[in-house]
Coordinates of C-alpha atoms in Angstrom, one line a residue:
Chain A
M1213 CA -11.2 34.8 16.6
T1214 CA -8.7 37.2 15.1
E1215 CA -5.7 35.4 13.8
K1216 CA -2.4 37.1 13.9
K1217 CA -0.4 37.1 10.8
L1218 CA 2.1 34.3 10.7
N1219 CA 5.7 34.9 9.7
N1220 CA 8.3 32.7 8.1
E1221 CA 9.4 31.0 11.4
D1222 CA 5.7 30.1 12.0
L1223 CA 5.6 28.6 8.5
A1224 CA 8.4 26.2 9.4
L1225 CA 6.5 25.2 12.6
V1226 CA 3.3 24.6 10.7
I1227 CA 5.1 22.5 8.1
T1228 CA 6.8 20.3 10.7
K1229 CA 3.5 20.0 12.6
A1230 CA 1.8 18.6 9.5
G1231 CA 4.7 16.3 9.0
R1232 CA 4.6 15.0 12.5
I1233 CA 0.9 14.3 12.4
L1234 CA 1.5 12.2 9.2
I1235 CA 4.5 10.3 10.7
E1236 CA 2.7 9.6 14.0
N1237 CA -0.3 8.1 12.2
G1238 CA 1.5 5.7 10.0
A1239 CA 2.2 7.6 6.7
E1240 CA 4.9 6.5 4.3
I1241 CA 8.1 8.5 4.4
W1242 CA 7.8 9.8 0.8
R1243 CA 4.3 11.2 1.6
V1244 CA 5.7 13.1 4.6
E1245 CA 8.6 14.6 2.7
D1246 CA 6.3 15.4 -0.3
T1247 CA 3.8 17.1 2.0
M1248 CA 6.4 19.2 3.8
T1249 CA 8.0 20.3 0.5
R1250 CA 4.6 21.0 -1.1
L1251 CA 3.5 23.1 1.9
A1252 CA 6.7 25.2 1.9
L1253 CA 6.5 25.9 -1.9
A1254 CA 2.8 26.7 -1.6
Y1255 CA 3.5 29.5 0.9
G1256 CA 6.3 31.1 -1.1
A1257 CA 9.5 29.4 -0.3
D1258 CA 12.1 29.4 -3.1
S1259 CA 14.0 26.2 -2.5
V1260 CA 13.1 23.5 0.0
D1261 CA 14.7 20.4 1.4
S1262 CA 12.9 18.1 3.7
Y1263 CA 14.0 14.9 5.3
A1264 CA 11.9 12.5 7.4
T1265 CA 12.6 9.3 9.3
P1266 CA 10.1 7.5 11.6
T1267 CA 11.7 9.4 14.6
M1268 CA 12.7 12.8 13.3
L1269 CA 11.7 15.5 10.7
I1270 CA 13.9 18.2 9.3
V1271 CA 12.7 21.0 7.0
S1272 CA 14.9 23.7 5.6
F1273 CA 13.8 26.4 3.1
A1274 CA 14.9 29.8 1.8
K1275 CA 12.3 32.6 1.8
D1276 CA 12.6 36.4 1.5
G1277 CA 16.4 36.2 1.6
H1278 CA 16.4 34.1 4.9
L1279 CA 17.3 30.5 5.4
I1280 CA 14.9 28.9 7.8
H1281 CA 15.1 25.4 9.5
N1282 CA 13.2 23.4 11.9
V1283 CA 13.9 20.0 13.4
K1284 CA 11.1 18.0 15.1
R1285 CA 11.5 14.9 17.2
V1286 CA 8.7 12.3 16.8
R1287 CA 8.1 9.9 19.7
L1288 CA 4.4 9.2 20.0
K1289 CA 3.0 6.4 17.8
T1290 CA -0.7 6.2 17.3
V1291 CA -2.6 5.0 14.3
D1292 CA -5.4 7.2 13.1
L1293 CA -5.7 6.9 9.3
A1294 CA -8.5 9.5 9.3
K1295 CA -6.0 12.1 10.5
L1296 CA -3.7 11.0 7.7
A1297 CA -6.4 11.5 5.1
E1298 CA -7.3 14.9 6.5
V1299 CA -3.8 16.3 6.5
N1300 CA -3.4 14.9 3.0
A1301 CA -6.5 16.8 1.9
L1302 CA -5.3 20.0 3.5
S1303 CA -2.0 19.8 1.8
R1304 CA -3.8 19.4 -1.6
Q1305 CA -5.8 22.5 -0.8
A1306 CA -2.6 24.4 0.1
G1307 CA -1.1 23.2 -3.1
D1308 CA -4.0 24.8 -5.0
R1309 CA -3.5 28.0 -2.9
A1310 CA -7.0 27.5 -1.6
I1311 CA -6.3 28.0 2.1
S1312 CA -4.4 30.6 4.1
L1313 CA -1.5 29.8 6.3
E1314 CA -3.4 31.0 9.4
A1315 CA -6.4 28.8 8.6
L1316 CA -4.1 25.8 7.9
S1317 CA -2.4 26.3 11.2
V1318 CA -5.7 26.3 13.2
Q1319 CA -7.0 23.2 11.4
L1320 CA -3.7 21.3 11.9
T1321 CA -3.9 22.1 15.6
D1322 CA -7.4 20.8 15.8
I1323 CA -6.5 17.6 14.0
E1324 CA -3.5 17.1 16.3
K1325 CA -5.5 17.6 19.5
R1326 CA -8.4 15.4 18.5
N1327 CA -8.4 12.0 20.1
D1328 CA -10.6 9.4 18.4
D1329 CA -8.7 6.5 19.8
T1330 CA -11.4 5.6 22.3
F1331 CA -11.8 2.4 24.2
L1332 CA -15.2 1.5 22.7
V1333 CA -14.0 1.8 19.0
N1334 CA -11.0 -0.4 19.8
I1335 CA -13.1 -3.0 21.4
I1336 CA -15.8 -3.2 18.8
G1337 CA -13.1 -3.2 16.0
A1338 CA -11.3 -6.0 17.8
A1339 CA -14.5 -8.1 18.1
I1340 CA -15.4 -7.7 14.5
C1341 CA -11.8 -8.4 13.4
V1342 CA -11.5 -11.6 15.5
L1343 CA -14.9 -12.8 14.3
G1344 CA -13.6 -12.6 10.8
F1345 CA -10.3 -14.2 11.5
A1346 CA -11.9 -17.1 13.5
F1347 CA -14.0 -18.2 10.6
F1348 CA -11.2 -17.4 8.2
F1349 CA -9.1 -20.0 10.0
G1350 CA -11.9 -22.5 10.1
A1351 CA -13.2 -22.3 13.6
N1352 CA -16.7 -23.4 14.6
F1353 CA -19.2 -21.0 16.4
H1354 CA -18.3 -22.1 19.9
E1355 CA -14.6 -21.5 19.2
A1356 CA -15.2 -18.2 17.5
L1357 CA -17.2 -17.0 20.6
W1358 CA -14.3 -17.9 22.9
A1359 CA -11.8 -16.3 20.5
I1360 CA -13.7 -13.1 20.6
I1361 CA -14.1 -13.0 24.3
I1362 CA -10.4 -13.8 24.9
A1363 CA -9.1 -11.4 22.3
V1364 CA -11.3 -8.6 23.5
L1365 CA -9.9 -9.1 27.0
A1366 CA -6.3 -9.0 25.7
K1367 CA -7.0 -5.9 23.6
A1368 CA -8.7 -4.2 26.5
F1369 CA -5.7 -4.9 28.7
T1370 CA -3.1 -3.7 26.2
F1371 CA -5.2 -0.6 25.5
L1372 CA -5.4 0.4 29.1
A1373 CA -1.9 -0.6 29.9
G1374 CA -0.6 1.3 26.9
R1375 CA -1.6 4.5 28.7
Y1376 CA 0.8 3.9 31.5
V1377 CA 3.4 1.7 29.9
P1378 CA 4.1 3.1 26.4
S1379 CA 6.2 0.1 25.4
A1380 CA 5.1 -1.8 22.3
F1381 CA 7.3 -4.7 23.3
F1382 CA 5.9 -5.2 26.7
N1383 CA 2.3 -4.7 25.6
H1384 CA 2.5 -7.3 22.8
L1385 CA 4.2 -9.7 25.1
A1386 CA 1.4 -9.3 27.7
A1387 CA -1.3 -9.6 25.0
S1388 CA 0.2 -12.8 23.6
F1389 CA 0.6 -14.2 27.1
I1390 CA -3.0 -13.5 28.1
L1391 CA -4.3 -15.0 24.8
T1392 CA -2.3 -18.2 25.1
F1393 CA -3.1 -18.7 28.8
L1394 CA -6.8 -17.9 28.6
A1395 CA -7.2 -20.0 25.4
G1396 CA -5.4 -22.8 27.2
A1397 CA -7.8 -22.5 30.1
A1398 CA -10.9 -22.4 27.9
A1399 CA -9.7 -25.5 26.0
H1400 CA -9.1 -27.3 29.2
I1401 CA -12.6 -26.8 30.4
F1402 CA -14.5 -27.1 27.1
P1403 CA -13.7 -29.4 24.1
L1404 CA -12.2 -26.7 21.9
N1405 CA -9.4 -26.3 19.5
R1406 CA -7.0 -24.2 21.4
D1407 CA -4.7 -23.3 18.5
T1408 CA -7.5 -21.8 16.3
I1409 CA -8.6 -19.6 19.2
I1410 CA -5.0 -18.3 19.8
I1411 CA -4.3 -17.8 16.1
S1412 CA -7.5 -15.7 15.6
G1413 CA -6.6 -13.6 18.6
L1414 CA -2.9 -13.2 17.7
M1415 CA -3.9 -11.8 14.2
L1416 CA -5.1 -8.8 16.1
F1417 CA -1.6 -8.0 17.3
V1418 CA 0.6 -8.9 14.3
P1419 CA 2.7 -5.9 13.2
G1420 CA 1.0 -5.6 9.8
L1421 CA 1.3 -1.8 9.7
A1422 CA 5.1 -1.8 10.4
I1423 CA 5.7 -4.5 7.8
T1424 CA 3.6 -2.9 5.1
N1425 CA 5.2 0.5 5.7
A1426 CA 8.7 -1.1 5.8
I1427 CA 8.0 -2.5 2.3
R1428 CA 6.6 0.7 0.9
D1429 CA 9.5 2.8 2.3
S1430 CA 12.1 0.5 0.9
V1431 CA 10.5 0.5 -2.5
G1432 CA 10.3 4.3 -2.4
G1433 CA 14.1 4.5 -1.8
D1434 CA 13.9 5.4 1.9
L1435 CA 16.1 2.4 2.9
L1436 CA 16.9 3.7 6.4
S1437 CA 13.3 4.1 7.3
G1438 CA 12.4 0.8 5.7
L1439 CA 15.1 -0.9 7.9
S1440 CA 14.0 0.8 11.1
R1441 CA 10.3 -0.2 10.5
A1442 CA 11.3 -3.8 9.7
T1443 CA 13.3 -3.9 13.0
E1444 CA 10.2 -2.6 14.8
A1445 CA 8.1 -5.4 13.2
L1446 CA 10.7 -8.0 14.2
F1447 CA 10.8 -6.9 17.8
I1448 CA 7.0 -7.1 18.0
A1449 CA 7.1 -10.6 16.5
I1450 CA 9.7 -11.6 19.1
A1451 CA 7.5 -10.2 21.8
L1452 CA 4.5 -12.2 20.6
A1453 CA 6.6 -15.4 20.4
L1454 CA 8.0 -14.8 23.9
G1455 CA 4.5 -14.1 25.3
S1456 CA 3.0 -17.3 23.9
V1457 CA 6.0 -19.4 25.1
L1458 CA 5.4 -18.0 28.6
G1459 CA 1.7 -18.8 28.2
F1460 CA 2.5 -22.4 27.1
M1461 CA 4.7 -22.8 30.2
L1462 CA 2.1 -21.7 32.6
T1463 CA -0.6 -23.9 31.0
E1464 CA 1.7 -26.8 31.2
V1465 CA 2.6 -26.2 34.8
L1466 CA -1.1 -25.8 35.8
W1467 CA -2.6 -28.7 33.8
Chain B
M1218 CA -15.3 -19.8 -0.2
V1219 CA -17.2 -18.6 2.9
E1220 CA -14.0 -18.7 4.9
G1221 CA -12.4 -16.3 2.3
M1222 CA -15.4 -14.0 2.6
M1223 CA -14.8 -13.8 6.3
A1224 CA -11.7 -11.7 5.5
F1225 CA -14.2 -8.9 5.0
F1226 CA -14.9 -8.7 8.7
A1227 CA -11.2 -9.1 9.6
A1228 CA -10.3 -6.1 7.3
L1229 CA -13.3 -4.1 8.6
G1230 CA -12.3 -4.7 12.2
Y1231 CA -8.8 -3.5 11.4
A1232 CA -10.3 -0.5 9.6
M1233 CA -12.1 0.4 12.8
I1234 CA -9.0 0.0 14.9
F1235 CA -6.9 2.1 12.5
H1236 CA -9.7 4.8 12.3
V1237 CA -10.2 4.7 8.6
P1238 CA -12.7 7.5 7.6
Y1239 CA -16.2 6.0 8.0
K1240 CA -17.1 6.3 4.3
E1241 CA -14.1 4.3 3.3
M1242 CA -14.4 1.5 5.8
L1243 CA -16.6 -0.6 3.5
Y1244 CA -14.1 -0.3 0.7
S1245 CA -11.3 -1.4 3.0
G1246 CA -13.3 -4.5 4.0
L1247 CA -14.1 -5.3 0.3
V1248 CA -10.5 -5.1 -0.7
G1249 CA -9.6 -7.4 2.2
M1250 CA -12.4 -9.8 1.1
A1251 CA -11.0 -9.8 -2.5
G1252 CA -7.6 -10.8 -1.0
G1253 CA -9.0 -13.5 1.3
L1254 CA -11.1 -15.0 -1.5
T1255 CA -8.1 -15.1 -3.9
Y1256 CA -6.0 -16.8 -1.3
K1257 CA -8.6 -19.4 -0.2
L1258 CA -9.7 -20.2 -3.8
L1259 CA -6.2 -20.5 -5.3
F1260 CA -4.5 -22.2 -2.4
P1261 CA -5.4 -25.8 -3.4
Y1262 CA -3.9 -25.2 -6.8
F1263 CA -0.9 -23.0 -6.2
G1264 CA 0.0 -23.3 -2.6
T1265 CA 2.1 -20.4 -1.2
A1266 CA 2.1 -18.7 -4.6
S1267 CA -1.6 -17.9 -4.0
L1268 CA -0.5 -15.5 -1.3
F1269 CA 1.6 -13.7 -3.9
M1270 CA -1.5 -13.3 -6.2
A1271 CA -3.7 -12.3 -3.3
S1272 CA -1.2 -9.6 -2.2
L1273 CA -0.9 -8.5 -5.8
I1274 CA -4.7 -8.1 -6.1
V1275 CA -5.0 -6.3 -2.7
S1276 CA -2.2 -3.8 -3.6
L1277 CA -3.6 -3.2 -7.1
L1278 CA -7.2 -2.6 -5.8
S1279 CA -5.9 -0.3 -3.1
E1280 CA -3.9 1.8 -5.5
I1281 CA -6.8 2.1 -7.9
L1282 CA -9.3 3.0 -5.2
A1283 CA -6.9 5.6 -3.8
R1284 CA -6.7 7.3 -7.2
I1285 CA -10.5 7.1 -7.8
R1286 CA -11.5 8.3 -4.3
H1287 CA -8.5 10.7 -3.6
F1288 CA -7.4 9.1 -0.4
P1289 CA -3.9 7.8 0.6
T1290 CA -3.3 4.2 -0.5
S1291 CA -2.5 3.2 3.0
I1292 CA -6.1 3.6 4.1
Y1293 CA -7.1 0.5 2.1
L1294 CA -3.8 -1.4 1.9
L1295 CA -3.0 -1.5 5.6
C1296 CA -6.3 -3.1 6.6
A1297 CA -6.6 -5.4 3.6
L1298 CA -3.1 -6.9 3.8
V1299 CA -3.3 -8.1 7.4
P1300 CA -5.6 -11.1 6.8
L1301 CA -2.9 -12.5 4.5
V1302 CA -0.2 -12.5 7.3
P1303 CA 0.7 -16.2 7.9
G1304 CA -0.3 -16.0 11.6
G1305 CA -1.1 -19.8 11.7
S1306 CA 2.3 -20.9 10.6
M1307 CA 4.0 -18.3 12.9
Y1308 CA 2.1 -19.7 15.9
Y1309 CA 2.8 -23.3 15.0
T1310 CA 6.5 -22.5 14.6
V1311 CA 6.6 -21.2 18.2
L1312 CA 4.5 -24.0 19.5
T1313 CA 6.6 -26.8 17.9
L1314 CA 9.8 -25.1 19.0
F1315 CA 8.3 -25.1 22.5
E1316 CA 7.5 -28.8 22.2
K1317 CA 11.1 -29.4 21.0
N1318 CA 9.8 -30.8 17.8
Y1319 CA 12.5 -29.2 15.7
A1320 CA 11.7 -30.8 12.4
A1321 CA 8.2 -29.5 12.4
A1322 CA 9.3 -26.1 13.6
L1323 CA 11.7 -25.9 10.7
S1324 CA 9.0 -26.8 8.2
Y1325 CA 6.6 -24.2 9.7
G1326 CA 9.3 -21.6 9.9
L1327 CA 10.1 -22.1 6.2
D1328 CA 6.4 -21.7 5.5
V1329 CA 6.4 -18.4 7.3
L1330 CA 9.4 -17.3 5.4
S1331 CA 8.1 -18.2 2.0
S1332 CA 4.7 -16.8 2.7
A1333 CA 6.3 -13.5 3.9
V1334 CA 8.4 -13.4 0.7
A1335 CA 5.3 -14.1 -1.4
I1336 CA 3.3 -11.2 0.2
V1337 CA 6.3 -8.8 0.0
M1338 CA 6.8 -9.7 -3.7
G1339 CA 3.2 -8.9 -4.6
C1340 CA 3.1 -5.7 -2.6
T1341 CA 6.5 -4.5 -3.9
L1342 CA 5.7 -5.2 -7.5
I1343 CA 2.6 -3.0 -7.5
A1344 CA 4.2 -0.3 -5.3
A1345 CA 7.1 -0.1 -7.7
L1346 CA 4.8 0.1 -10.7
F1347 CA 2.8 2.9 -9.2
K1348 CA 5.9 4.8 -8.1
M1349 CA 7.5 4.9 -11.5
K1350 CA 6.8 8.7 -11.6
K1351 CA 10.0 10.1 -10.4
R1352 CA 10.1 12.1 -7.2
Q1353 CA 10.3 15.8 -8.1
Q1354 CA 13.4 17.7 -7.1
Y1355 CA 13.2 21.4 -6.1

């Protein structure tokens, strides 16, 4: 494939593409801004300013007597830490002047298009995760088995529903409702501790990523992003609480 | 002890869901196990403060591993910190609120709050230490 020579405007696009992959996959704000600045400097910009929030990126740099800007809106939220690691490695290479802009652009497009977020990986991960949590919270084998079955069902539902309804609030509410209701049903039929089953399952949906990133952004001085991620975590927590209350109500009505 | 070790599987599962690179999954799990063990072993002596120590250890190990293996800190930290989240107390807060047992709800709610503060303190301390290097200006 013959690559056409990329000009300064293309450089701005490549930079924001790298930034967007980082933001979408759960990077801290300082890492995104750092990467964008480092890329611009590596490909010959004189002065760079970059700004990132969880929903938008701005990069502005001077090169060859021109001032070039690009603004990128970020909407999608996935979590793929492998992509984060790969973009990080690419930006290190670029910093060492070890990769051409054309090659970087091609590789970034490949990373962006790749979709490893498959159903199977999510389900197996969820099963292992809940197995650990069930015993962590002192469940017996019977309870752990039910916790795994129920949590995997809830995870499968949110994963499939997430393709059509991209709303974290609704998905977490539904997951928490399914967990509470099914655990209530299982505990009604078998002599099980309902609470342990629900807690082990709920741990799969707690907003650990948003909380951790909120802390790390705030410490890094990006208070705006820290606050917005904390709000995200709060909303998910409210959704989980609401979902389990609905679950309790239904179990109480039925039994 | 065994319960604490089970945090290994919890962190490993999260590593799969978050698509941590395959070679690093084991480390994420081990860091999670270190956190879980610290919490379970120290809890009888220190109570909620054991969460602070666990989060301190998890953050410290993640930062060290990230520097040794040249990967972003998040890869280890995100997976390993989740087992420490006070999910049990959160759940009981909602449950007791639903049962209109407000005294118990308040006590569980306070436990959630203090646990969260403990985790945040440990995490913040290490993050601040490792970010002492000033951000460069261009």
